[in-house]
Coordinates of C-alpha atoms in Angstrom, one line a residue:
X1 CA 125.6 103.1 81.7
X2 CA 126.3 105.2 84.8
X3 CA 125.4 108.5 84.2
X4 CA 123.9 111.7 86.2
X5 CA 122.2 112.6 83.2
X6 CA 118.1 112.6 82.9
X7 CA 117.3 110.8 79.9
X8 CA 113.5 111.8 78.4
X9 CA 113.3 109.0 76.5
X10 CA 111.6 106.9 79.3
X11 CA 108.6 107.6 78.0
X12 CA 107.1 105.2 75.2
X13 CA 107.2 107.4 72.1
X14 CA 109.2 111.2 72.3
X15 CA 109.2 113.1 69.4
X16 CA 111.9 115.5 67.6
X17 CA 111.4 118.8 66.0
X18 CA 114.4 119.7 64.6
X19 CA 116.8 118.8 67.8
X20 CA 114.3 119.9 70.0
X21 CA 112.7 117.2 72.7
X22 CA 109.1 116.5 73.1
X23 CA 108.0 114.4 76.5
X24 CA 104.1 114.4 76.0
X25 CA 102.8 111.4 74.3
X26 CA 101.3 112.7 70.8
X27 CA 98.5 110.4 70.6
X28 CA 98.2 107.6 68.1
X29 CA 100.9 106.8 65.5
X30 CA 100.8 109.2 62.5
X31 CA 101.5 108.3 58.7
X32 CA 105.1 108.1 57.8
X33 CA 107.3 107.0 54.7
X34 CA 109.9 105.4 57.0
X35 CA 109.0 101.9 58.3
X36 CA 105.9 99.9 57.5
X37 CA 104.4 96.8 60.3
X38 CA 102.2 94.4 58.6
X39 CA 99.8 92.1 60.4
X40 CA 102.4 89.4 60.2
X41 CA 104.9 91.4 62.6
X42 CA 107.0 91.5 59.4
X43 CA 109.1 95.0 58.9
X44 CA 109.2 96.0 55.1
X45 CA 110.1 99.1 53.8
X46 CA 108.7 100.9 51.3
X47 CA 111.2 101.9 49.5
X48 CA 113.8 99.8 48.3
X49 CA 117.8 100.8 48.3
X50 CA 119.6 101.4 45.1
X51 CA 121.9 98.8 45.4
X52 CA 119.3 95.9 46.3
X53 CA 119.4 92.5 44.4
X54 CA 117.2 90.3 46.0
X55 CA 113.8 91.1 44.3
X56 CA 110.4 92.9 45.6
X57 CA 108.5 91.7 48.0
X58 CA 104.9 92.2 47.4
X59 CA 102.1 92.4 50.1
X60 CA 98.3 93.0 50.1
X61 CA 97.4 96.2 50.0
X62 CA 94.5 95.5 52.2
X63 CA 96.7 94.6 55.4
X64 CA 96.4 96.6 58.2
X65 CA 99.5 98.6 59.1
X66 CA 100.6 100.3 62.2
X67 CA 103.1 103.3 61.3
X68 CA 105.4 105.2 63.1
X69 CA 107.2 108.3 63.0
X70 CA 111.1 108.9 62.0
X71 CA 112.0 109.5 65.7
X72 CA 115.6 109.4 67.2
X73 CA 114.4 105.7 69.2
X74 CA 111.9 103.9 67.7
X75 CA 110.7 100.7 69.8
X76 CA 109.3 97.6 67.4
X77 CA 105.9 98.6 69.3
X78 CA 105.6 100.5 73.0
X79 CA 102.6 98.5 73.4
X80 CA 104.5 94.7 73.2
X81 CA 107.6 96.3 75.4
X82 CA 105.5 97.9 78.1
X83 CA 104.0 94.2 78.4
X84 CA 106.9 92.6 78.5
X85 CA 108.5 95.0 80.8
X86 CA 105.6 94.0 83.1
X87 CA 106.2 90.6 83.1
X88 CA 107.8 88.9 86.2
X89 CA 111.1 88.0 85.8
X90 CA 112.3 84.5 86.9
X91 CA 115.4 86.0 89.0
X92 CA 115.5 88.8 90.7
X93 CA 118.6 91.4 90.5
X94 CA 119.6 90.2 94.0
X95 CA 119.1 86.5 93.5
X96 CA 121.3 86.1 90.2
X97 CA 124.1 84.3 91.8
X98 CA 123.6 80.1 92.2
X99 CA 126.5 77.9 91.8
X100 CA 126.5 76.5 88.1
X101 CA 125.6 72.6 89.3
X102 CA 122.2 73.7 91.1
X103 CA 121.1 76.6 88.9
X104 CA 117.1 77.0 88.5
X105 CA 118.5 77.2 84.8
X106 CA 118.6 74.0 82.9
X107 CA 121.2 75.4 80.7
X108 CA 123.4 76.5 83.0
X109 CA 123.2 73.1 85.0
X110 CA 124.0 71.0 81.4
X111 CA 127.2 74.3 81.2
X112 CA 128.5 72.8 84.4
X113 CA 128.3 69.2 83.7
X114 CA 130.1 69.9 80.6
X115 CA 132.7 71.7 82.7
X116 CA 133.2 68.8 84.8
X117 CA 133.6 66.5 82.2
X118 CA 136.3 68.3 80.1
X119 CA 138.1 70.8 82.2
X120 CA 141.0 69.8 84.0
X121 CA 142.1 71.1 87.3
X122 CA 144.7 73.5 87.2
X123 CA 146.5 72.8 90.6
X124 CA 150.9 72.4 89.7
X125 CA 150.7 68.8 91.6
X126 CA 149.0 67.1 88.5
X127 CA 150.7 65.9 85.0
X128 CA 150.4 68.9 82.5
X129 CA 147.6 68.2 79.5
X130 CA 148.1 70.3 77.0
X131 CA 150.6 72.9 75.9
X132 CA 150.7 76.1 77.7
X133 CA 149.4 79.0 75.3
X134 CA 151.0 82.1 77.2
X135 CA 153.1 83.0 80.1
X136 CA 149.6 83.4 81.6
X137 CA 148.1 80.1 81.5
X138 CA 148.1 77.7 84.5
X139 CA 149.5 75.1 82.6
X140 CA 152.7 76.7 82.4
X141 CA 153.5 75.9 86.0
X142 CA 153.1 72.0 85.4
X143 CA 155.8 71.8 83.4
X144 CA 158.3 73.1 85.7
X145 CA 156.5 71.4 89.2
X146 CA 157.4 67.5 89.9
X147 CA 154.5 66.3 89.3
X148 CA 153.0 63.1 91.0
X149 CA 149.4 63.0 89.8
X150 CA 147.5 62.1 87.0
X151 CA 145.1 64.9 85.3
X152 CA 141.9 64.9 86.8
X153 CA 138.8 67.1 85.8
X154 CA 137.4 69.9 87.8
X155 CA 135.0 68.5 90.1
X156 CA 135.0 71.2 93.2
X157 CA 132.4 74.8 92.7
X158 CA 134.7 77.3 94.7
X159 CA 131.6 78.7 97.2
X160 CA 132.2 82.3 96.1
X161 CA 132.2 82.4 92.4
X162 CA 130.0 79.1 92.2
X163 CA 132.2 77.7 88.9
X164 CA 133.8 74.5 88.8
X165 CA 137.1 75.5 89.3
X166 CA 139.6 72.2 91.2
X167 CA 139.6 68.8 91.5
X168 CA 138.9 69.1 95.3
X169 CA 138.5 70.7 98.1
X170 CA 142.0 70.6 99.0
X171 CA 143.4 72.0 95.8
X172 CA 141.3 74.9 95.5
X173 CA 142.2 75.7 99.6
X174 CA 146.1 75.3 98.4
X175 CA 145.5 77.2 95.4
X176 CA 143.2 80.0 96.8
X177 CA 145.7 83.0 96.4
X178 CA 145.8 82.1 92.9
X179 CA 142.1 81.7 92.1
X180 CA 141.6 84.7 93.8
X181 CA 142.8 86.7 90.8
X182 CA 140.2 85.2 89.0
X183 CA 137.3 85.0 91.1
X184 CA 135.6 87.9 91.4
X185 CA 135.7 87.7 87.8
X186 CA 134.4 84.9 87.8
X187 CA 131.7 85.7 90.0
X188 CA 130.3 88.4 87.8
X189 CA 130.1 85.8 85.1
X190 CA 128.1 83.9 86.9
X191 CA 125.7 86.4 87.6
X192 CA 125.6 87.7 84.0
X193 CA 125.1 84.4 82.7
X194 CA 122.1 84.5 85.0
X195 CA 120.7 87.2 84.1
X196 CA 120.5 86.7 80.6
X197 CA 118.1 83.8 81.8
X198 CA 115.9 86.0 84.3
X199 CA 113.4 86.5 82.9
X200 CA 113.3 90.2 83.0
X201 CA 112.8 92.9 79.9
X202 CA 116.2 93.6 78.4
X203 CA 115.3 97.5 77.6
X204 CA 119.3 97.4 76.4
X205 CA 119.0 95.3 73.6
X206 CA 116.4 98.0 71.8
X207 CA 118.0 100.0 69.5
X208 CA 117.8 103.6 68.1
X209 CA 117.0 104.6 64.4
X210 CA 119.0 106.7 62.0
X211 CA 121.5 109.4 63.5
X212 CA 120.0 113.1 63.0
X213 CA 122.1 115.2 60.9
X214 CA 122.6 117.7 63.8
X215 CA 124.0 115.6 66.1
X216 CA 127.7 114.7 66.2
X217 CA 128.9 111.1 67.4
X218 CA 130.9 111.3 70.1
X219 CA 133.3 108.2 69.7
X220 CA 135.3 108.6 72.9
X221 CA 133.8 105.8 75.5
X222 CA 130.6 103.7 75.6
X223 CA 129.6 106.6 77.5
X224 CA 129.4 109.0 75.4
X225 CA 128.4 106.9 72.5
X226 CA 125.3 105.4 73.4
X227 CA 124.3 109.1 74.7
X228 CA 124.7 110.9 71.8
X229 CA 123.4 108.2 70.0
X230 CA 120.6 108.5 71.5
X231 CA 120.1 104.8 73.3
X232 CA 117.9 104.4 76.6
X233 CA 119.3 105.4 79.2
X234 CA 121.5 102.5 81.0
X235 CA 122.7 103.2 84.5
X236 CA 123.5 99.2 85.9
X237 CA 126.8 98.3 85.3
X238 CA 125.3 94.7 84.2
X239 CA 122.8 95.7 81.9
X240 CA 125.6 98.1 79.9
X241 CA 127.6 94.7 79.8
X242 CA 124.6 92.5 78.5
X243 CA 124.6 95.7 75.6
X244 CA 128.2 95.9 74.9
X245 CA 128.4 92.5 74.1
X246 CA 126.9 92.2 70.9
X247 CA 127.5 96.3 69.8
X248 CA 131.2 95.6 70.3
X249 CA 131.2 94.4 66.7
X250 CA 129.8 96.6 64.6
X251 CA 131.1 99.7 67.0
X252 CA 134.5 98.4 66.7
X253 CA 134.7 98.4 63.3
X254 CA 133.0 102.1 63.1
X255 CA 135.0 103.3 65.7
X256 CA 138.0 103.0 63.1
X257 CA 136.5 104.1 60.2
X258 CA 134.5 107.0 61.1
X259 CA 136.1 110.6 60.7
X260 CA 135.4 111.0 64.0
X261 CA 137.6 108.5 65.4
X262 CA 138.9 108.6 68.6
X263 CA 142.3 107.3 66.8
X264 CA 144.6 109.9 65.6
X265 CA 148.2 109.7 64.9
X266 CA 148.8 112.6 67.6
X267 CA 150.9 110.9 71.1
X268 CA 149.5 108.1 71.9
X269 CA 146.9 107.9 69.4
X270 CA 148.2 104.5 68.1
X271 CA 147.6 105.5 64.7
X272 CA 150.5 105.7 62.3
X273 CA 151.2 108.1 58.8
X274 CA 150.2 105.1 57.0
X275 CA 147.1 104.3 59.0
X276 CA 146.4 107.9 58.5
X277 CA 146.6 107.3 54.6
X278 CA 144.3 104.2 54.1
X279 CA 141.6 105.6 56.4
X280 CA 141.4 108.9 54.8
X281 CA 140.6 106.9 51.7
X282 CA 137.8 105.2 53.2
X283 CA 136.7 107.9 55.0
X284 CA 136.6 110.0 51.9
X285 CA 133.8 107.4 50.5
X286 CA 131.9 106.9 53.5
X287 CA 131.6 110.6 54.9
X288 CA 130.5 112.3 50.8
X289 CA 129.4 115.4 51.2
X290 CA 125.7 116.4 50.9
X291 CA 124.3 116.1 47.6
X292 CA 120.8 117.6 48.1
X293 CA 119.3 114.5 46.9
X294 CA 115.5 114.0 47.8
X295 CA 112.6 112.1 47.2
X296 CA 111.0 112.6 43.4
X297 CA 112.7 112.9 40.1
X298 CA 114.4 116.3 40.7
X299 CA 116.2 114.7 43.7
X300 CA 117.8 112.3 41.8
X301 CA 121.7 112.2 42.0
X302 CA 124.3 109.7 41.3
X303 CA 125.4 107.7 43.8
X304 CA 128.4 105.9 44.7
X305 CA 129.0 102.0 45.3
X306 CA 128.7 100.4 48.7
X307 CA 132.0 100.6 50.7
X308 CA 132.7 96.9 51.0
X309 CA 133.7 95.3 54.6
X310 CA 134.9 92.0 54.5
X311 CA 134.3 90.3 57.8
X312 CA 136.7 87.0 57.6
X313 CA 136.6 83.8 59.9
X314 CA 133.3 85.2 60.5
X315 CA 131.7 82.8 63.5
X316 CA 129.1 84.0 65.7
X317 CA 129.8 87.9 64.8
X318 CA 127.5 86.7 61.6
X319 CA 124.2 85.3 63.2
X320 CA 123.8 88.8 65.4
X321 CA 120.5 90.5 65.3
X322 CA 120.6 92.7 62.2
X323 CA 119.6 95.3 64.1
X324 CA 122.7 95.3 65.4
X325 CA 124.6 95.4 62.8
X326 CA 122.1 98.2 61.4
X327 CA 123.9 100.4 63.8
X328 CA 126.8 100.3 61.9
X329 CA 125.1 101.5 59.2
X330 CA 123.3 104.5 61.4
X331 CA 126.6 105.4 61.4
X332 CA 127.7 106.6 58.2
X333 CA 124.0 108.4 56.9
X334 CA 125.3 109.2 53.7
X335 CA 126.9 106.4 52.3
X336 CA 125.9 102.5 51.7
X337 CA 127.6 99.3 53.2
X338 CA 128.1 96.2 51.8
X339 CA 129.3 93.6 54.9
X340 CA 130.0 90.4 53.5
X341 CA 130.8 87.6 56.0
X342 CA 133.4 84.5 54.9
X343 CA 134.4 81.5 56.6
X344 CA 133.8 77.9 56.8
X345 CA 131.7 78.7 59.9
X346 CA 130.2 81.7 59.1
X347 CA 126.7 79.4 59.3
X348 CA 126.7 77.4 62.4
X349 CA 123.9 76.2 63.7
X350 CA 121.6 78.4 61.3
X351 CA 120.7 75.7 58.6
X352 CA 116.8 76.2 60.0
X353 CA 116.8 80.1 59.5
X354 CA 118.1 80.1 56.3
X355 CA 119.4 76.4 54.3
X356 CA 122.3 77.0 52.1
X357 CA 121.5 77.4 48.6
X358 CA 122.6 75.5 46.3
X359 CA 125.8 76.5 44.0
X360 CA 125.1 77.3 40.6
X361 CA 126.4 79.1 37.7
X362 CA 124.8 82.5 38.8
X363 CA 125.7 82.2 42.5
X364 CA 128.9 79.9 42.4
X365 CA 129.3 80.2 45.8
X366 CA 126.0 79.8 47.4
X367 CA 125.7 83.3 48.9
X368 CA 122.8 84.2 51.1
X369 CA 122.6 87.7 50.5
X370 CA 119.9 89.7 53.1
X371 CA 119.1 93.3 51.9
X372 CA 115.6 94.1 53.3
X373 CA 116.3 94.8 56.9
X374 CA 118.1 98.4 56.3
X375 CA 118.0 101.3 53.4
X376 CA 121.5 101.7 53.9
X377 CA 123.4 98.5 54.3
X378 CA 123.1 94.9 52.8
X379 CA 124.4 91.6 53.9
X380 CA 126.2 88.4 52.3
X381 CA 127.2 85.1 53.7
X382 CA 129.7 83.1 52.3
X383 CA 130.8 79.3 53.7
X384 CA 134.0 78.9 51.8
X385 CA 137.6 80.2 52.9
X386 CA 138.5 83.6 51.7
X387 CA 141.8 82.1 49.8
X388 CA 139.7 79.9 47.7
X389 CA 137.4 82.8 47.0
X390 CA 140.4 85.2 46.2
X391 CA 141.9 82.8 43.6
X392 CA 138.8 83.2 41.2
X393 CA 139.4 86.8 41.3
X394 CA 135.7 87.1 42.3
X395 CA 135.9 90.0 44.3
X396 CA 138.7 91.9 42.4
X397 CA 139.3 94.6 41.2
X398 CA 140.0 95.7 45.4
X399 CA 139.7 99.5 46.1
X400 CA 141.4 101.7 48.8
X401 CA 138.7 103.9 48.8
X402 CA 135.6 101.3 48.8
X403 CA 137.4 98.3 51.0
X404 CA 138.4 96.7 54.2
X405 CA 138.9 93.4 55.8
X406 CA 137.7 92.8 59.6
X407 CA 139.2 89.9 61.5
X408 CA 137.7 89.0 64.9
X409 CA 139.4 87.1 67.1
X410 CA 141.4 85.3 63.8
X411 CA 144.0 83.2 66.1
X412 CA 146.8 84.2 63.5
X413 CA 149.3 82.8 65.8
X414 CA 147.1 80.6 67.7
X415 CA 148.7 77.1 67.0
X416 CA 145.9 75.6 66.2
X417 CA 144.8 77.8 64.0
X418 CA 147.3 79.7 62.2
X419 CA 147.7 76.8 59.5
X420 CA 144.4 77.8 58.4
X421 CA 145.7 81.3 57.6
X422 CA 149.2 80.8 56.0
X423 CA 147.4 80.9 52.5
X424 CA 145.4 83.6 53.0
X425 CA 147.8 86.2 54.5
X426 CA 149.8 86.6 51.5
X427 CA 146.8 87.3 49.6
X428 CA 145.3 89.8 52.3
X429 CA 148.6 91.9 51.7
X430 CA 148.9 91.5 47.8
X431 CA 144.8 93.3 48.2
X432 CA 146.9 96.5 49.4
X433 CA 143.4 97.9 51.6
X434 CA 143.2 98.1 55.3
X435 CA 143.0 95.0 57.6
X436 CA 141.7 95.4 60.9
X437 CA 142.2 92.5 63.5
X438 CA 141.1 92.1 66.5
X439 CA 142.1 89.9 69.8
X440 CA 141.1 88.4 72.9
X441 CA 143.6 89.7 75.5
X442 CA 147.0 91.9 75.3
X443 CA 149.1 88.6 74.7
X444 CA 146.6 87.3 71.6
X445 CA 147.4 90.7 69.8
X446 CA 151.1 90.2 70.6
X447 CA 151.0 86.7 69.7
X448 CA 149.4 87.6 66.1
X449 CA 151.4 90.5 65.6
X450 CA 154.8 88.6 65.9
X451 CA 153.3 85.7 63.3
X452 CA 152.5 88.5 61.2
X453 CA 155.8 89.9 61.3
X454 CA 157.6 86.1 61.2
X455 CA 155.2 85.7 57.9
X456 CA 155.3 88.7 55.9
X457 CA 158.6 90.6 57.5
X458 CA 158.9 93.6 55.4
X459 CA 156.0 93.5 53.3
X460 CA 153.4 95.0 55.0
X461 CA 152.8 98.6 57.0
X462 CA 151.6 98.6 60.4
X463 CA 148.6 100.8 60.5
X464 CA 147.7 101.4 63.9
X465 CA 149.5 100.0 66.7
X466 CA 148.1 97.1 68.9
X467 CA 146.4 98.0 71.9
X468 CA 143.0 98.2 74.2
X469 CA 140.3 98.8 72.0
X470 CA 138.0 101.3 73.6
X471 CA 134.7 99.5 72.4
X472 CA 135.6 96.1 73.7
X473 CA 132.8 94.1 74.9
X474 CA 132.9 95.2 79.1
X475 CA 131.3 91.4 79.6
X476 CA 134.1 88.7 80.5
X477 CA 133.3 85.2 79.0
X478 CA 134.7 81.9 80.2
X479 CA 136.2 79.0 78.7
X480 CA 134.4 75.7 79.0
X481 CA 137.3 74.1 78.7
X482 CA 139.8 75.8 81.3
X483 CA 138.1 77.8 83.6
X484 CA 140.8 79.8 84.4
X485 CA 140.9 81.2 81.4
X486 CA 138.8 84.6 80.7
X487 CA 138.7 87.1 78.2
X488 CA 137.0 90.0 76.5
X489 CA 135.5 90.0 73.2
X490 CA 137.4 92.4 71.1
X491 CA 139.7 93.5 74.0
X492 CA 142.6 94.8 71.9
X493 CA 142.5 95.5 68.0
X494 CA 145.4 96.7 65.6
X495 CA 145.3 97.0 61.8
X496 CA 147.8 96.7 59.2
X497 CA 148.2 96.6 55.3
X498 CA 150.3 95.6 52.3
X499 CA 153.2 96.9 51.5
X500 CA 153.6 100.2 49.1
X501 CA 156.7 100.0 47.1
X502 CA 157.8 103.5 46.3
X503 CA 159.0 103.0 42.6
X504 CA 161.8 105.4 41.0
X505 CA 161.4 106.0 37.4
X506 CA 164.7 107.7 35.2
X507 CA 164.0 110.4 33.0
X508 CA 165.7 112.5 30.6
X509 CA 165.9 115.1 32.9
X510 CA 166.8 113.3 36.2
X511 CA 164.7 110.8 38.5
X512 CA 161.1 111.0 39.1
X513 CA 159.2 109.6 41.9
X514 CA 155.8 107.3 42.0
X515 CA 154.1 105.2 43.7
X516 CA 154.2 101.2 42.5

């Protein structure tokens, strides 16, 4: 994150009084009632949240602990990062770019073979191979070209970005003006890719506790967000893309919700009256006021259910570190979150962390629910579609105030995909709660907002309009299969909802309004 900024929290361990910052190390770890380490490296807190279901889990009481204090950043242990910070990294931050085929990196070298067996060069002389997706895509100029030659797979590494890119030499020389849209893009994938496998200590991917009430988040950029959130200080322009990738999820989602939004339905805020509505409603349940609850019996207060977010299609967004996802829940102090992940895929390639359970009559759908990670937040897992879910009516009754559905990167108009969601759109709206989608690039969200529209003309509201979303991921990523084709995680996002008929009732004494 560039910044002029001195950040304090170099050192291993500040503490906070009140807002105040301390920069001398306070000597060993006191006693605290936030988190617990056992011997087994194992975090367990030692309280449980009121909404928990999976039960207790015991541990000897003669187990050596190592506790630390409720700080604004807690590290896992200072002692493990300050070794692995002194580790030597495999790359260097000048040596990070090697053209894919002869990378010291065995995964990048089996990444390029892959490339070279499936992607096809994009000059116009070949026969086109697949349908063009948007006015963008270098397909789109076969089709109109005489072609003369057959398809042929990429088989050239252009010298500056290092990615199989043409056929041939000669291709990539007669196409140069066009690759060089691309390449510097491509370029700093390259290097990205190689620095996730450098070797060196990701200080990016450590992540602070719970949000003091004092401080305010300050939702306008990445910026300002990871500083008043009190992350480490990041001042590369690479590391701040390794962290955005994976926080663009969770941020996204609570850069909507939050009452602090950076959305507003002022000029050019993208937000509409009826965004404005439907947000207020959750934000009503996930900002409560303070209660003055506290530990003991006298600070005992009733408490309201878990707002529920519905992440749908859920794909990799589900096997991210739950610390993560935790800051989602860092951002809303006061209120508990319930995310629960559906799709056929929402397990891939996780069978050996956790093996599907089987389906019985007290957990018909073989959810894998995780609860002991966070006080304030639980997760679910479902591997079913959503539609076949909604027809049991095992979610329902559906709140305005306690729920929302999240769809990343859905492909609603995708062709290839937006068979899968014709049955489930009609049931989305007929829920009447927010549903936030997000897309790849400016012609995915147009693409999904006109099948939207071509789907369910008339019966939904447009919530916010589609746009940028100001907590996309910052890190391109690149398309085995077409090289020329790069995008954003989370680059635009747009929400919409089920219709609200206004129904007209006739009295004795003339016509009162109501909502349907």
């Amino acid at each position: 994150m560039p910044s002029n900024y001195t950040c304090f929290r170099c050192l291993a361990r500040p503490t906070w009084k009140g807002i105040d910052r301390r920069l001398s190390w306070s000597g060993p770890p006191k006693a605290s009632r936030i988190l617990t380490r056992t011997q087994s490296g194992r975090h367990l807190p030692q309280r449980r949240a009121l909404f928990h279901t999976l039960p207790a889990r015991s541990r000897p009481a003669a187990q050596a602990e190592r506790i630390f204090e409720d700080t604004a950043y807690q590290p896992r242990s200072p002692f493990d990062a300050e070794a692995a910070a002194n580790q030597q990294p495999i790359l260097e931050p000048d040596n990070l770019f090697h053209p894919f085929s002869s990378s010291p990196t065995p995964s990048i070298r089996k990444r390029a073979a892959f490339l070279k067996h499936h992607a096809y060069c994009p000059h116009p002389s070949h026969h086109q191979t697949r349908i063009a997706t948007s006015p963008h895509d270098l397909e789109s100029r076969k089709a109109s070209a005489p072609t003369s030659l057959p398809p042929a797979h990429v088989r050239f590494e252009c010298p500056d970005c290092g990615i199989p890119v043409y056929c041939s030499e000669g291709h990539w020389a007669e196409d140069y003006e066009q690759h060089l849209e691309l390449c510097d893009t491509l370029r700093e994938i390259n290097e990205d890719d190689h620095d996730l496998h450098s070797g060196r200590f990701f200080s990016e991917f450590e992540y602070p506790g719970p949000q003091i009430q004092e401080a305010l988040i300050n939702l306008t950029n990445w910026d300002t967000f990871l500083y008043t959130r009190q992350f480490r200080a990041i001042n590369e322009m690479r590391s701040l893309r390794q962290a955005t990738k994976l926080l663009t999820y969770p941020i996204t989602i609570g850069s909507i919700l939050h009452e602090l939004s950076p959305y507003s339905i002022r000029k050019d805020g993208r937000l509409t009256t009826e965004g404005l509505k439907s947000l207020s409603a959750l934000r009503y349940t996930l900002h409560p006021p303070p209660s003055g609850s506290g530990p003991g019996i006298k600070g005992l207060r009733p408490t309201s259910p878990p707002a529920r977010i519905f992440v749908l299609g859920a794909r990799a967004e589900s096997s991210l570190p739950r610390d993560v996802w935790n800051q989602l829940s860092h951002m809303f102090q006061r209120s508990t979150l319930h995310v629960i992940f559906i799709g056929p895929e929402a397990m891939s390639n996780r069978d050996a962390e956790y093996p599907l359970p089987p389906r019985t009559p007290s957990n018909p759908w073989g959810t894998i629910i995780e609860d002991g990670f966070s006080f304030g937040m639980k997760i679910s897992t479902i591997v079913d579609y959503f539609h076949n879910i909604h027809r049991t009516g095992y979610f329902a009754p559906y709140d305005p105030y306690f729920d929302c559905f999240v769809l990343f990167h859905p492909g609603l108009g995708h062709p290839a995909s937006s068979h899968e969601w014709a049955e489930t759109l009609p049931q989305l709206l007929e829920t009447k709660v927010p549903i936030i989608s997000t897309g790849f690039t400016e012609w995915d969200l147009q693409r999904d907002r006109e099948w939207v529209e071509e789907k369910a003309h008339g019966e939904y509201d447009l919530l916010m309009e589609p746009g940028e979303n100001r907590f996309r991921s910052l890190r391109w990523d690149l398309n085995d299969l077409d090289p020329a084709d790069v995008s954003a995680g989370n680059w635009g996002v747009w929400a919409f909802r089920g219709k609200r008929y206004e129904a007209q009732t006739m009295g004795e004494e003339g016509v009162e309004g109501g909502k349907a």
